[in-house]
Amino acid sequence: MCSFISYLKIHPIRKQRIQTLFIMNIKIKIILSALLLISCNINPQLLQTVFTFPETMDEISAVEVSQKSDWIWTLEDRGNSPTLYAFNKKGQILNTLIITDATNQDWEDLTSDPAGNLYIGDFGNNNNQRQDLCIYKVAAKQLKKDKTKIAAKISFYFPEQRDFPPKKTDWFYDVESFFILNDTFYLFTKNRSSAFDGTTLLYSVPNKTGKHAAQLISTFKTCDTFKQCAITSADCSADKSKVALLSSSHIWLFTDFKTDQFFTGKVQQIDLENYSQKEGLCFVGNNKLYITDERKKNSGGNLYELDLDHLKP
């Protein structure tokens, strides 16, 4: 040790070089430690942000991509303009389509059929008192125009509901979720009962002009906290093999079902990392989902992508 100190005193230039090397070595170790720490804490986000919607659109309530086009359609819910908006994957607006003969009483979801026709679910019913629940059809050939009339109106009611509104223990008749499959609409209710237990009711309505009694098919329990567990959107994959239900915190993915008994198949609960008011969901093909959330202050208002192939088994 003494000889080393003497060496440094005798050779000041070499002393400076050694000090420089020593400092560099310390910096390298710090950098390597930081990289190791980062690599140990890598937790890839399940939801990848595709783009953020314009600041003027706070209440994004739905998303749909038809099998005939890669346009990403959305709308805003209750009290907003009766307008559909089309985007590309860069978040650029491709078209703004005003529906001239319908009001936005409470638009909540979108779906499309194999021909590319869009359907608007005007069935939001927060207080369970509406008696004008309906679905609007927008013809595929009208989607590139700036204004259009509806091609058809499908009205429906729930035979089980006798009072408008019923007692709060029976507030089961809000709807924010649906899709079309084999020319039938499948609706999933948003449970707003005072004794919320996560139960969603599955109904079917035929794709025919007129007023129909919705047919109750089955029920499913999600989880027991309204804010995290109430169903806000739904869709079926292009190959008809998967059904997905959305809440603000979870996705329930159903497979291996028969006919329209979706809840009898296998179910996988997917927990989403970040909580936000998620309102829209659709399949893009068979293994990818698009999800939207509403903007709250300085967060949300985004389109997200979830690749089901990347989920842990």
PDB file of C-alpha atoms in Angstrom:
ATOM      1  CA  MET A   1       0.000   0.000   0.000  1.00  0.00           C
ATOM      2  CA  CYS A   2       2.857   2.394   0.949  1.00  0.00           C
ATOM      3  CA  SER A   3       4.710   1.626  -2.263  1.00  0.00           C
ATOM      4  CA  PHE A   4       1.519   2.348  -4.262  1.00  0.00           C
ATOM      5  CA  ILE A   5       1.159   5.781  -2.577  1.00  0.00           C
ATOM      6  CA  SER A   6       4.805   6.502  -3.243  1.00  0.00           C
ATOM      7  CA  TYR A   7       4.284   5.483  -6.871  1.00  0.00           C
ATOM      8  CA  LEU A   8       1.470   7.994  -7.229  1.00  0.00           C
ATOM      9  CA  LYS A   9       3.548  10.745  -5.641  1.00  0.00           C
ATOM     10  CA  ILE A  10       6.403  10.049  -8.043  1.00  0.00           C
ATOM     11  CA  HIS A  11       4.189   9.762 -11.156  1.00  0.00           C
ATOM     12  CA  PRO A  12       1.488  12.497 -11.043  1.00  0.00           C
ATOM     13  CA  ILE A  13       0.446  11.912 -14.694  1.00  0.00           C
ATOM     14  CA  ARG A  14      -0.119   8.249 -14.059  1.00  0.00           C
ATOM     15  CA  LYS A  15      -1.944   9.182 -10.845  1.00  0.00           C
ATOM     16  CA  GLN A  16      -4.402  11.265 -12.906  1.00  0.00           C
ATOM     17  CA  ARG A  17      -4.940   8.396 -15.349  1.00  0.00           C
ATOM     18  CA  ILE A  18      -5.614   5.950 -12.544  1.00  0.00           C
ATOM     19  CA  GLN A  19      -8.079   8.355 -10.927  1.00  0.00           C
ATOM     20  CA  THR A  20      -9.851   8.815 -14.275  1.00  0.00           C
ATOM     21  CA  LEU A  21     -10.063   5.046 -14.793  1.00  0.00           C
ATOM     22  CA  PHE A  22     -11.326   4.602 -11.241  1.00  0.00           C
ATOM     23  CA  ILE A  23     -14.088   7.195 -11.756  1.00  0.00           C
ATOM     24  CA  MET A  24     -15.066   5.656 -15.121  1.00  0.00           C
ATOM     25  CA  ASN A  25     -15.245   2.238 -13.503  1.00  0.00           C
ATOM     26  CA  ILE A  26     -17.573   3.585 -10.803  1.00  0.00           C
ATOM     27  CA  LYS A  27     -19.819   5.227 -13.434  1.00  0.00           C
ATOM     28  CA  ILE A  28     -19.993   2.021 -15.471  1.00  0.00           C
ATOM     29  CA  LYS A  29     -20.996   0.062 -12.371  1.00  0.00           C
ATOM     30  CA  ILE A  30     -23.716   2.602 -11.570  1.00  0.00           C
ATOM     31  CA  ILE A  31     -25.083   2.437 -15.131  1.00  0.00           C
ATOM     32  CA  LEU A  32     -25.012  -1.359 -15.163  1.00  0.00           C
ATOM     33  CA  SER A  33     -26.762  -1.476 -11.795  1.00  0.00           C
ATOM     34  CA  ALA A  34     -29.445   0.904 -13.052  1.00  0.00           C
ATOM     35  CA  LEU A  35     -29.990  -1.165 -16.199  1.00  0.00           C
ATOM     36  CA  LEU A  36     -30.217  -4.324 -14.127  1.00  0.00           C
ATOM     37  CA  LEU A  37     -32.737  -2.674 -11.829  1.00  0.00           C
ATOM     38  CA  ILE A  38     -34.808  -1.532 -14.809  1.00  0.00           C
ATOM     39  CA  SER A  39     -34.700  -4.976 -16.410  1.00  0.00           C
ATOM     40  CA  CYS A  40     -35.822  -6.588 -13.145  1.00  0.00           C
ATOM     41  CA  ASN A  41     -38.783  -4.220 -12.932  1.00  0.00           C
ATOM     42  CA  ILE A  42     -39.912  -4.407 -16.563  1.00  0.00           C
ATOM     43  CA  ASN A  43     -43.657  -5.037 -16.593  1.00  0.00           C
ATOM     44  CA  PRO A  44     -44.960  -4.613 -20.128  1.00  0.00           C
ATOM     45  CA  GLN A  45     -48.299  -2.848 -20.207  1.00  0.00           C
ATOM     46  CA  LEU A  46     -51.150  -5.115 -21.160  1.00  0.00           C
ATOM     47  CA  LEU A  47     -52.860  -2.190 -22.915  1.00  0.00           C
ATOM     48  CA  GLN A  48     -50.837  -0.431 -25.581  1.00  0.00           C
ATOM     49  CA  THR A  49     -52.006   3.091 -26.422  1.00  0.00           C
ATOM     50  CA  VAL A  50     -52.764   3.430 -30.134  1.00  0.00           C
ATOM     51  CA  PHE A  51     -53.716   7.122 -30.067  1.00  0.00           C
ATOM     52  CA  THR A  52     -55.482   9.792 -28.035  1.00  0.00           C
ATOM     53  CA  PHE A  53     -58.828  11.121 -29.231  1.00  0.00           C
ATOM     54  CA  PRO A  54     -59.275  14.871 -29.825  1.00  0.00           C
ATOM     55  CA  GLU A  55     -59.699  16.946 -26.674  1.00  0.00           C
ATOM     56  CA  THR A  56     -63.195  17.923 -27.808  1.00  0.00           C
ATOM     57  CA  MET A  57     -64.288  14.287 -27.421  1.00  0.00           C
ATOM     58  CA  ASP A  58     -64.492  13.537 -23.699  1.00  0.00           C
ATOM     59  CA  GLU A  59     -67.231  10.902 -23.586  1.00  0.00           C
ATOM     60  CA  ILE A  60     -66.072   8.216 -26.014  1.00  0.00           C
ATOM     61  CA  SER A  61     -68.508   5.388 -25.396  1.00  0.00           C
ATOM     62  CA  ALA A  62     -67.904   2.787 -28.099  1.00  0.00           C
ATOM     63  CA  VAL A  63     -65.514   1.461 -30.706  1.00  0.00           C
ATOM     64  CA  GLU A  64     -66.082  -0.717 -33.768  1.00  0.00           C
ATOM     65  CA  VAL A  65     -64.029  -1.909 -36.740  1.00  0.00           C
ATOM     66  CA  SER A  66     -66.073  -3.758 -39.356  1.00  0.00           C
ATOM     67  CA  GLN A  67     -64.855  -6.708 -41.374  1.00  0.00           C
ATOM     68  CA  LYS A  68     -65.249  -4.610 -44.533  1.00  0.00           C
ATOM     69  CA  SER A  69     -63.009  -1.699 -43.561  1.00  0.00           C
ATOM     70  CA  ASP A  70     -60.151  -0.747 -41.243  1.00  0.00           C
ATOM     71  CA  TRP A  71     -61.856   2.504 -40.235  1.00  0.00           C
ATOM     72  CA  ILE A  72     -62.166   2.830 -36.465  1.00  0.00           C
ATOM     73  CA  TRP A  73     -65.652   4.056 -35.598  1.00  0.00           C
ATOM     74  CA  THR A  74     -66.719   5.649 -32.357  1.00  0.00           C
ATOM     75  CA  LEU A  75     -69.385   7.887 -30.816  1.00  0.00           C
ATOM     76  CA  GLU A  76     -70.132   9.881 -27.690  1.00  0.00           C
ATOM     77  CA  ASP A  77     -72.930   9.034 -25.317  1.00  0.00           C
ATOM     78  CA  ARG A  78     -75.950  10.775 -23.781  1.00  0.00           C
ATOM     79  CA  GLY A  79     -76.579  14.400 -24.638  1.00  0.00           C
ATOM     80  CA  ASN A  80     -73.945  14.647 -27.354  1.00  0.00           C
ATOM     81  CA  SER A  81     -74.399  15.113 -31.086  1.00  0.00           C
ATOM     82  CA  PRO A  82     -75.987  12.245 -33.099  1.00  0.00           C
ATOM     83  CA  THR A  83     -72.690  11.765 -34.888  1.00  0.00           C
ATOM     84  CA  LEU A  84     -70.396   8.888 -35.780  1.00  0.00           C
ATOM     85  CA  TYR A  85     -66.649   9.478 -36.070  1.00  0.00           C
ATOM     86  CA  ALA A  86     -64.196   7.444 -38.146  1.00  0.00           C
ATOM     87  CA  PHE A  87     -60.445   7.393 -37.412  1.00  0.00           C
ATOM     88  CA  ASN A  88     -57.385   5.703 -38.807  1.00  0.00           C
ATOM     89  CA  LYS A  89     -54.710   4.065 -36.652  1.00  0.00           C
ATOM     90  CA  LYS A  90     -52.799   7.339 -36.413  1.00  0.00           C
ATOM     91  CA  GLY A  91     -55.737   9.063 -34.747  1.00  0.00           C
ATOM     92  CA  GLN A  92     -56.599  11.142 -37.792  1.00  0.00           C
ATOM     93  CA  ILE A  93     -60.308  11.756 -38.424  1.00  0.00           C
ATOM     94  CA  LEU A  94     -61.381  10.169 -41.702  1.00  0.00           C
ATOM     95  CA  ASN A  95     -65.052  11.091 -41.567  1.00  0.00           C
ATOM     96  CA  THR A  96     -67.702  12.717 -39.415  1.00  0.00           C
ATOM     97  CA  LEU A  97     -71.158  11.297 -40.145  1.00  0.00           C
ATOM     98  CA  ILE A  98     -74.213  13.097 -38.778  1.00  0.00           C
ATOM     99  CA  ILE A  99     -77.408  11.051 -38.379  1.00  0.00           C
ATOM    100  CA  THR A 100     -80.070  13.547 -39.391  1.00  0.00           C
ATOM    101  CA  ASP A 101     -83.244  11.765 -38.257  1.00  0.00           C
ATOM    102  CA  ALA A 102     -82.223  10.422 -34.833  1.00  0.00           C
ATOM    103  CA  THR A 103     -81.345  11.959 -31.484  1.00  0.00           C
ATOM    104  CA  ASN A 104     -78.629  10.816 -29.131  1.00  0.00           C
ATOM    105  CA  GLN A 105     -80.882   9.906 -26.254  1.00  0.00           C
ATOM    106  CA  ASP A 106     -78.126   7.740 -24.772  1.00  0.00           C
ATOM    107  CA  TRP A 107     -75.938   6.089 -27.393  1.00  0.00           C
ATOM    108  CA  GLU A 108     -73.776   3.483 -25.698  1.00  0.00           C
ATOM    109  CA  ASP A 109     -72.289   0.945 -28.109  1.00  0.00           C
ATOM    110  CA  LEU A 110     -71.586   0.075 -31.739  1.00  0.00           C
ATOM    111  CA  THR A 111     -71.553  -3.163 -33.684  1.00  0.00           C
ATOM    112  CA  SER A 112     -71.426  -4.160 -37.360  1.00  0.00           C
ATOM    113  CA  ASP A 113     -72.644  -7.045 -39.484  1.00  0.00           C
ATOM    114  CA  PRO A 114     -70.684  -9.007 -42.136  1.00  0.00           C
ATOM    115  CA  ALA A 115     -71.967  -6.633 -44.849  1.00  0.00           C
ATOM    116  CA  GLY A 116     -70.367  -3.650 -43.106  1.00  0.00           C
ATOM    117  CA  ASN A 117     -73.559  -2.012 -41.844  1.00  0.00           C
ATOM    118  CA  LEU A 118     -73.138  -0.202 -38.524  1.00  0.00           C
ATOM    119  CA  TYR A 119     -75.612  -0.421 -35.643  1.00  0.00           C
ATOM    120  CA  ILE A 120     -75.949   2.168 -32.871  1.00  0.00           C
ATOM    121  CA  GLY A 121     -77.219   1.033 -29.493  1.00  0.00           C
ATOM    122  CA  ASP A 122     -79.441   3.833 -28.156  1.00  0.00           C
ATOM    123  CA  PHE A 123     -80.324   1.941 -25.009  1.00  0.00           C
ATOM    124  CA  GLY A 124     -78.515   3.643 -22.134  1.00  0.00           C
ATOM    125  CA  ASN A 125     -80.963   3.590 -19.233  1.00  0.00           C
ATOM    126  CA  ASN A 126     -79.195   4.761 -16.091  1.00  0.00           C
ATOM    127  CA  ASN A 127     -82.398   5.319 -14.124  1.00  0.00           C
ATOM    128  CA  ASN A 128     -84.228   2.301 -15.559  1.00  0.00           C
ATOM    129  CA  GLN A 129     -87.147   4.457 -16.694  1.00  0.00           C
ATOM    130  CA  ARG A 130     -86.837   4.543 -20.482  1.00  0.00           C
ATOM    131  CA  GLN A 131     -89.495   2.905 -22.653  1.00  0.00           C
ATOM    132  CA  ASP A 132     -87.951   3.863 -25.992  1.00  0.00           C
ATOM    133  CA  LEU A 133     -84.926   1.543 -26.135  1.00  0.00           C
ATOM    134  CA  CYS A 134     -83.750   0.993 -29.692  1.00  0.00           C
ATOM    135  CA  ILE A 135     -80.993   0.134 -32.153  1.00  0.00           C
ATOM    136  CA  TYR A 136     -80.329   2.195 -35.286  1.00  0.00           C
ATOM    137  CA  LYS A 137     -78.962   0.703 -38.488  1.00  0.00           C
ATOM    138  CA  VAL A 138     -76.648   2.804 -40.654  1.00  0.00           C
ATOM    139  CA  ALA A 139     -76.156   1.374 -44.146  1.00  0.00           C
ATOM    140  CA  ALA A 140     -72.593   0.571 -45.203  1.00  0.00           C
ATOM    141  CA  LYS A 141     -72.944   2.563 -48.427  1.00  0.00           C
ATOM    142  CA  GLN A 142     -73.655   5.716 -46.399  1.00  0.00           C
ATOM    143  CA  LEU A 143     -70.596   5.587 -44.152  1.00  0.00           C
ATOM    144  CA  LYS A 144     -68.393   7.825 -46.302  1.00  0.00           C
ATOM    145  CA  LYS A 145     -70.962  10.607 -46.498  1.00  0.00           C
ATOM    146  CA  ASP A 146     -71.171  13.542 -44.105  1.00  0.00           C
ATOM    147  CA  LYS A 147     -74.912  13.166 -43.423  1.00  0.00           C
ATOM    148  CA  THR A 148     -77.371  10.290 -43.613  1.00  0.00           C
ATOM    149  CA  LYS A 149     -80.682   8.962 -42.359  1.00  0.00           C
ATOM    150  CA  ILE A 150     -81.013   5.697 -40.507  1.00  0.00           C
ATOM    151  CA  ALA A 151     -81.702   2.633 -42.644  1.00  0.00           C
ATOM    152  CA  ALA A 152     -83.783   0.876 -39.984  1.00  0.00           C
ATOM    153  CA  LYS A 153     -84.896   1.169 -36.365  1.00  0.00           C
ATOM    154  CA  ILE A 154     -85.180  -1.873 -34.126  1.00  0.00           C
ATOM    155  CA  SER A 155     -87.074  -1.186 -30.893  1.00  0.00           C
ATOM    156  CA  PHE A 156     -87.299  -3.545 -27.925  1.00  0.00           C
ATOM    157  CA  TYR A 157     -88.407  -3.866 -24.319  1.00  0.00           C
ATOM    158  CA  PHE A 158     -87.725  -6.166 -21.391  1.00  0.00           C
ATOM    159  CA  PRO A 159     -90.813  -8.275 -20.513  1.00  0.00           C
ATOM    160  CA  GLU A 160     -89.508  -8.731 -16.964  1.00  0.00           C
ATOM    161  CA  GLN A 161     -89.636  -4.979 -16.282  1.00  0.00           C
ATOM    162  CA  ARG A 162     -93.071  -3.878 -15.130  1.00  0.00           C
ATOM    163  CA  ASP A 163     -92.346  -0.512 -13.520  1.00  0.00           C
ATOM    164  CA  PHE A 164     -90.497   2.535 -14.906  1.00  0.00           C
ATOM    165  CA  PRO A 165     -88.455   2.850 -12.827  1.00  0.00           C
ATOM    166  CA  PRO A 166     -88.709  -0.249 -10.633  1.00  0.00           C
ATOM    167  CA  LYS A 167     -87.477  -0.388  -7.044  1.00  0.00           C
ATOM    168  CA  LYS A 168     -83.742   0.264  -6.860  1.00  0.00           C
ATOM    169  CA  THR A 169     -83.186  -3.341  -5.851  1.00  0.00           C
ATOM    170  CA  ASP A 170     -84.435  -4.224  -9.361  1.00  0.00           C
ATOM    171  CA  TRP A 171     -82.432  -1.791 -11.482  1.00  0.00           C
ATOM    172  CA  PHE A 172     -81.221  -4.418 -13.945  1.00  0.00           C
ATOM    173  CA  TYR A 173     -82.304  -2.770 -17.206  1.00  0.00           C
ATOM    174  CA  ASP A 174     -79.572  -0.361 -18.191  1.00  0.00           C
ATOM    175  CA  VAL A 175     -77.735  -1.559 -21.318  1.00  0.00           C
ATOM    176  CA  GLU A 176     -74.343  -0.390 -22.568  1.00  0.00           C
ATOM    177  CA  SER A 177     -73.148  -3.491 -24.421  1.00  0.00           C
ATOM    178  CA  PHE A 178     -74.153  -5.490 -27.465  1.00  0.00           C
ATOM    179  CA  PHE A 179     -73.005  -7.196 -30.637  1.00  0.00           C
ATOM    180  CA  ILE A 180     -74.632  -8.826 -33.631  1.00  0.00           C
ATOM    181  CA  LEU A 181     -74.176 -12.521 -34.409  1.00  0.00           C
ATOM    182  CA  ASN A 182     -76.093 -14.551 -37.005  1.00  0.00           C
ATOM    183  CA  ASP A 183     -78.508 -11.643 -37.544  1.00  0.00           C
ATOM    184  CA  THR A 184     -79.384 -11.485 -33.845  1.00  0.00           C
ATOM    185  CA  PHE A 185     -78.378  -8.806 -31.357  1.00  0.00           C
ATOM    186  CA  TYR A 186     -77.032  -9.933 -28.001  1.00  0.00           C
ATOM    187  CA  LEU A 187     -77.346  -7.397 -25.193  1.00  0.00           C
ATOM    188  CA  PHE A 188     -75.644  -7.450 -21.794  1.00  0.00           C
ATOM    189  CA  THR A 189     -77.199  -5.357 -19.046  1.00  0.00           C
ATOM    190  CA  LYS A 190     -75.340  -3.003 -16.732  1.00  0.00           C
ATOM    191  CA  ASN A 191     -76.518  -3.862 -13.252  1.00  0.00           C
ATOM    192  CA  ARG A 192     -77.381  -0.704 -11.302  1.00  0.00           C
ATOM    193  CA  SER A 193     -79.313  -2.337  -8.466  1.00  0.00           C
ATOM    194  CA  SER A 194     -78.777  -1.108  -4.918  1.00  0.00           C
ATOM    195  CA  ALA A 195     -77.633  -4.619  -3.974  1.00  0.00           C
ATOM    196  CA  PHE A 196     -75.062  -4.910  -6.767  1.00  0.00           C
ATOM    197  CA  ASP A 197     -73.551  -8.384  -6.979  1.00  0.00           C
ATOM    198  CA  GLY A 198     -72.000  -8.302 -10.459  1.00  0.00           C
ATOM    199  CA  THR A 199     -74.870 -10.037 -12.261  1.00  0.00           C
ATOM    200  CA  THR A 200     -75.298  -9.155 -15.939  1.00  0.00           C
ATOM    201  CA  LEU A 201     -78.312 -10.373 -17.897  1.00  0.00           C
ATOM    202  CA  LEU A 202     -77.893 -11.648 -21.457  1.00  0.00           C
ATOM    203  CA  TYR A 203     -80.799 -10.888 -23.815  1.00  0.00           C
ATOM    204  CA  SER A 204     -81.370 -11.434 -27.523  1.00  0.00           C
ATOM    205  CA  VAL A 205     -83.245  -9.203 -29.966  1.00  0.00           C
ATOM    206  CA  PRO A 206     -83.847 -10.058 -33.655  1.00  0.00           C
ATOM    207  CA  ASN A 207     -82.392  -7.792 -36.324  1.00  0.00           C
ATOM    208  CA  LYS A 208     -85.790  -6.838 -37.698  1.00  0.00           C
ATOM    209  CA  THR A 209     -87.585  -3.511 -37.941  1.00  0.00           C
ATOM    210  CA  GLY A 210     -90.339  -3.227 -35.336  1.00  0.00           C
ATOM    211  CA  LYS A 211     -90.721  -3.531 -31.580  1.00  0.00           C
ATOM    212  CA  HIS A 212     -89.631  -6.782 -29.966  1.00  0.00           C
ATOM    213  CA  ALA A 213     -89.698  -8.416 -26.585  1.00  0.00           C
ATOM    214  CA  ALA A 214     -86.085  -9.067 -25.622  1.00  0.00           C
ATOM    215  CA  GLN A 215     -85.548 -12.720 -24.770  1.00  0.00           C
ATOM    216  CA  LEU A 216     -83.664 -13.508 -21.572  1.00  0.00           C
ATOM    217  CA  ILE A 217     -81.030 -16.184 -22.257  1.00  0.00           C
ATOM    218  CA  SER A 218     -78.826 -16.451 -19.178  1.00  0.00           C
ATOM    219  CA  THR A 219     -76.927 -14.568 -16.475  1.00  0.00           C
ATOM    220  CA  PHE A 220     -73.321 -14.189 -15.381  1.00  0.00           C
ATOM    221  CA  LYS A 221     -71.691 -12.776 -12.243  1.00  0.00           C
ATOM    222  CA  THR A 222     -68.585 -10.684 -12.790  1.00  0.00           C
ATOM    223  CA  CYS A 223     -67.416  -9.384  -9.384  1.00  0.00           C
ATOM    224  CA  ASP A 224     -69.027  -7.475  -6.559  1.00  0.00           C
ATOM    225  CA  THR A 225     -67.853  -3.849  -6.851  1.00  0.00           C
ATOM    226  CA  PHE A 226     -69.920  -1.687  -9.200  1.00  0.00           C
ATOM    227  CA  LYS A 227     -67.148   0.688 -10.227  1.00  0.00           C
ATOM    228  CA  GLN A 228     -64.845  -2.144 -11.289  1.00  0.00           C
ATOM    229  CA  CYS A 229     -67.321  -4.848 -12.276  1.00  0.00           C
ATOM    230  CA  ALA A 230     -70.312  -3.345 -14.142  1.00  0.00           C
ATOM    231  CA  ILE A 231     -70.365  -4.287 -17.840  1.00  0.00           C
ATOM    232  CA  THR A 232     -69.794  -1.402 -20.249  1.00  0.00           C
ATOM    233  CA  SER A 233     -69.156  -3.060 -23.648  1.00  0.00           C
ATOM    234  CA  ALA A 234     -69.055  -6.411 -25.425  1.00  0.00           C
ATOM    235  CA  ASP A 235     -68.095  -8.020 -28.716  1.00  0.00           C
ATOM    236  CA  CYS A 236     -67.680 -11.317 -30.544  1.00  0.00           C
ATOM    237  CA  SER A 237     -64.614 -12.301 -32.577  1.00  0.00           C
ATOM    238  CA  ALA A 238     -64.779 -12.526 -36.360  1.00  0.00           C
ATOM    239  CA  ASP A 239     -64.626 -16.335 -36.293  1.00  0.00           C
ATOM    240  CA  LYS A 240     -67.426 -16.408 -33.667  1.00  0.00           C
ATOM    241  CA  SER A 241     -65.267 -18.394 -31.239  1.00  0.00           C
ATOM    242  CA  LYS A 242     -64.759 -15.743 -28.537  1.00  0.00           C
ATOM    243  CA  VAL A 243     -66.964 -13.315 -26.647  1.00  0.00           C
ATOM    244  CA  ALA A 244     -65.469 -10.516 -24.558  1.00  0.00           C
ATOM    245  CA  LEU A 245     -67.149  -8.398 -21.877  1.00  0.00           C
ATOM    246  CA  LEU A 246     -65.577  -5.190 -20.590  1.00  0.00           C
ATOM    247  CA  SER A 247     -65.672  -3.302 -17.305  1.00  0.00           C
ATOM    248  CA  SER A 248     -63.495  -0.463 -16.089  1.00  0.00           C
ATOM    249  CA  SER A 249     -60.984  -2.889 -14.575  1.00  0.00           C
ATOM    250  CA  HIS A 250     -61.491  -6.264 -16.230  1.00  0.00           C
ATOM    251  CA  ILE A 251     -62.253  -8.241 -19.362  1.00  0.00           C
ATOM    252  CA  TRP A 252     -64.079 -11.563 -19.257  1.00  0.00           C
ATOM    253  CA  LEU A 253     -63.220 -13.745 -22.245  1.00  0.00           C
ATOM    254  CA  PHE A 254     -65.559 -16.647 -23.067  1.00  0.00           C
ATOM    255  CA  THR A 255     -64.594 -19.573 -25.332  1.00  0.00           C
ATOM    256  CA  ASP A 256     -65.785 -23.115 -26.101  1.00  0.00           C
ATOM    257  CA  PHE A 257     -69.469 -22.194 -25.860  1.00  0.00           C
ATOM    258  CA  LYS A 258     -72.255 -23.612 -27.990  1.00  0.00           C
ATOM    259  CA  THR A 259     -74.807 -21.553 -29.918  1.00  0.00           C
ATOM    260  CA  ASP A 260     -75.676 -18.460 -27.858  1.00  0.00           C
ATOM    261  CA  GLN A 261     -74.991 -20.013 -24.462  1.00  0.00           C
ATOM    262  CA  PHE A 262     -71.875 -17.896 -24.095  1.00  0.00           C
ATOM    263  CA  PHE A 263     -71.670 -18.226 -20.319  1.00  0.00           C
ATOM    264  CA  THR A 264     -71.550 -22.041 -20.392  1.00  0.00           C
ATOM    265  CA  GLY A 265     -68.091 -22.105 -21.994  1.00  0.00           C
ATOM    266  CA  LYS A 266     -64.697 -21.489 -20.496  1.00  0.00           C
ATOM    267  CA  VAL A 267     -64.146 -18.058 -18.996  1.00  0.00           C
ATOM    268  CA  GLN A 268     -60.907 -16.169 -18.406  1.00  0.00           C
ATOM    269  CA  GLN A 269     -60.811 -13.006 -16.318  1.00  0.00           C
ATOM    270  CA  ILE A 270     -58.225 -10.526 -17.569  1.00  0.00           C
ATOM    271  CA  ASP A 271     -57.272  -7.896 -15.024  1.00  0.00           C
ATOM    272  CA  LEU A 272     -56.338  -4.573 -16.608  1.00  0.00           C
ATOM    273  CA  GLU A 273     -53.428  -2.751 -14.973  1.00  0.00           C
ATOM    274  CA  ASN A 274     -54.742   0.778 -14.998  1.00  0.00           C
ATOM    275  CA  TYR A 275     -58.175   1.839 -13.780  1.00  0.00           C
ATOM    276  CA  SER A 276     -60.079   4.246 -15.991  1.00  0.00           C
ATOM    277  CA  GLN A 277     -63.666   4.597 -17.149  1.00  0.00           C
ATOM    278  CA  LYS A 278     -63.473   2.112 -19.996  1.00  0.00           C
ATOM    279  CA  GLU A 279     -66.548   2.264 -22.201  1.00  0.00           C
ATOM    280  CA  GLY A 280     -65.819   0.686 -25.582  1.00  0.00           C
ATOM    281  CA  LEU A 281     -64.496  -2.672 -26.775  1.00  0.00           C
ATOM    282  CA  CYS A 282     -64.329  -4.475 -30.106  1.00  0.00           C
ATOM    283  CA  PHE A 283     -62.474  -7.344 -31.713  1.00  0.00           C
ATOM    284  CA  VAL A 284     -60.123  -6.662 -34.587  1.00  0.00           C
ATOM    285  CA  GLY A 285     -60.034 -10.070 -36.224  1.00  0.00           C
ATOM    286  CA  ASN A 286     -59.905 -12.950 -33.763  1.00  0.00           C
ATOM    287  CA  ASN A 287     -57.104 -12.224 -31.308  1.00  0.00           C
ATOM    288  CA  LYS A 288     -56.865  -8.466 -30.903  1.00  0.00           C
ATOM    289  CA  LEU A 289     -59.076  -6.065 -28.968  1.00  0.00           C
ATOM    290  CA  TYR A 290     -59.510  -2.320 -29.187  1.00  0.00           C
ATOM    291  CA  ILE A 291     -60.605  -0.572 -25.983  1.00  0.00           C
ATOM    292  CA  THR A 292     -61.565   3.045 -25.309  1.00  0.00           C
ATOM    293  CA  ASP A 293     -61.948   5.077 -22.139  1.00  0.00           C
ATOM    294  CA  GLU A 294     -63.520   8.406 -21.322  1.00  0.00           C
ATOM    295  CA  ARG A 295     -61.345  11.410 -20.570  1.00  0.00           C
ATOM    296  CA  LYS A 296     -61.211  12.461 -16.929  1.00  0.00           C
ATOM    297  CA  LYS A 297     -59.213  15.646 -16.277  1.00  0.00           C
ATOM    298  CA  ASN A 298     -55.773  14.950 -17.791  1.00  0.00           C
ATOM    299  CA  SER A 299     -56.068  11.191 -18.307  1.00  0.00           C
ATOM    300  CA  GLY A 300     -57.992   8.793 -20.513  1.00  0.00           C
ATOM    301  CA  GLY A 301     -59.594   9.601 -23.828  1.00  0.00           C
ATOM    302  CA  ASN A 302     -57.486   6.958 -25.554  1.00  0.00           C
ATOM    303  CA  LEU A 303     -57.751   4.030 -27.913  1.00  0.00           C
ATOM    304  CA  TYR A 304     -55.862   1.014 -26.589  1.00  0.00           C
ATOM    305  CA  GLU A 305     -54.866  -2.286 -28.138  1.00  0.00           C
ATOM    306  CA  LEU A 306     -54.745  -5.630 -26.344  1.00  0.00           C
ATOM    307  CA  ASP A 307     -53.169  -8.631 -28.090  1.00  0.00           C
ATOM    308  CA  LEU A 308     -54.753 -11.799 -26.709  1.00  0.00           C
ATOM    309  CA  ASP A 309     -51.859 -13.881 -28.044  1.00  0.00           C
ATOM    310  CA  HIS A 310     -49.588 -12.159 -25.525  1.00  0.00           C
ATOM    311  CA  LEU A 311     -51.625 -13.091 -22.472  1.00  0.00           C
ATOM    312  CA  LYS A 312     -50.123 -15.422 -19.926  1.00  0.00           C
ATOM    313  CA  PRO A 313     -51.769 -18.866 -20.032  1.00  0.00           C
TER     314      PRO A 313
END
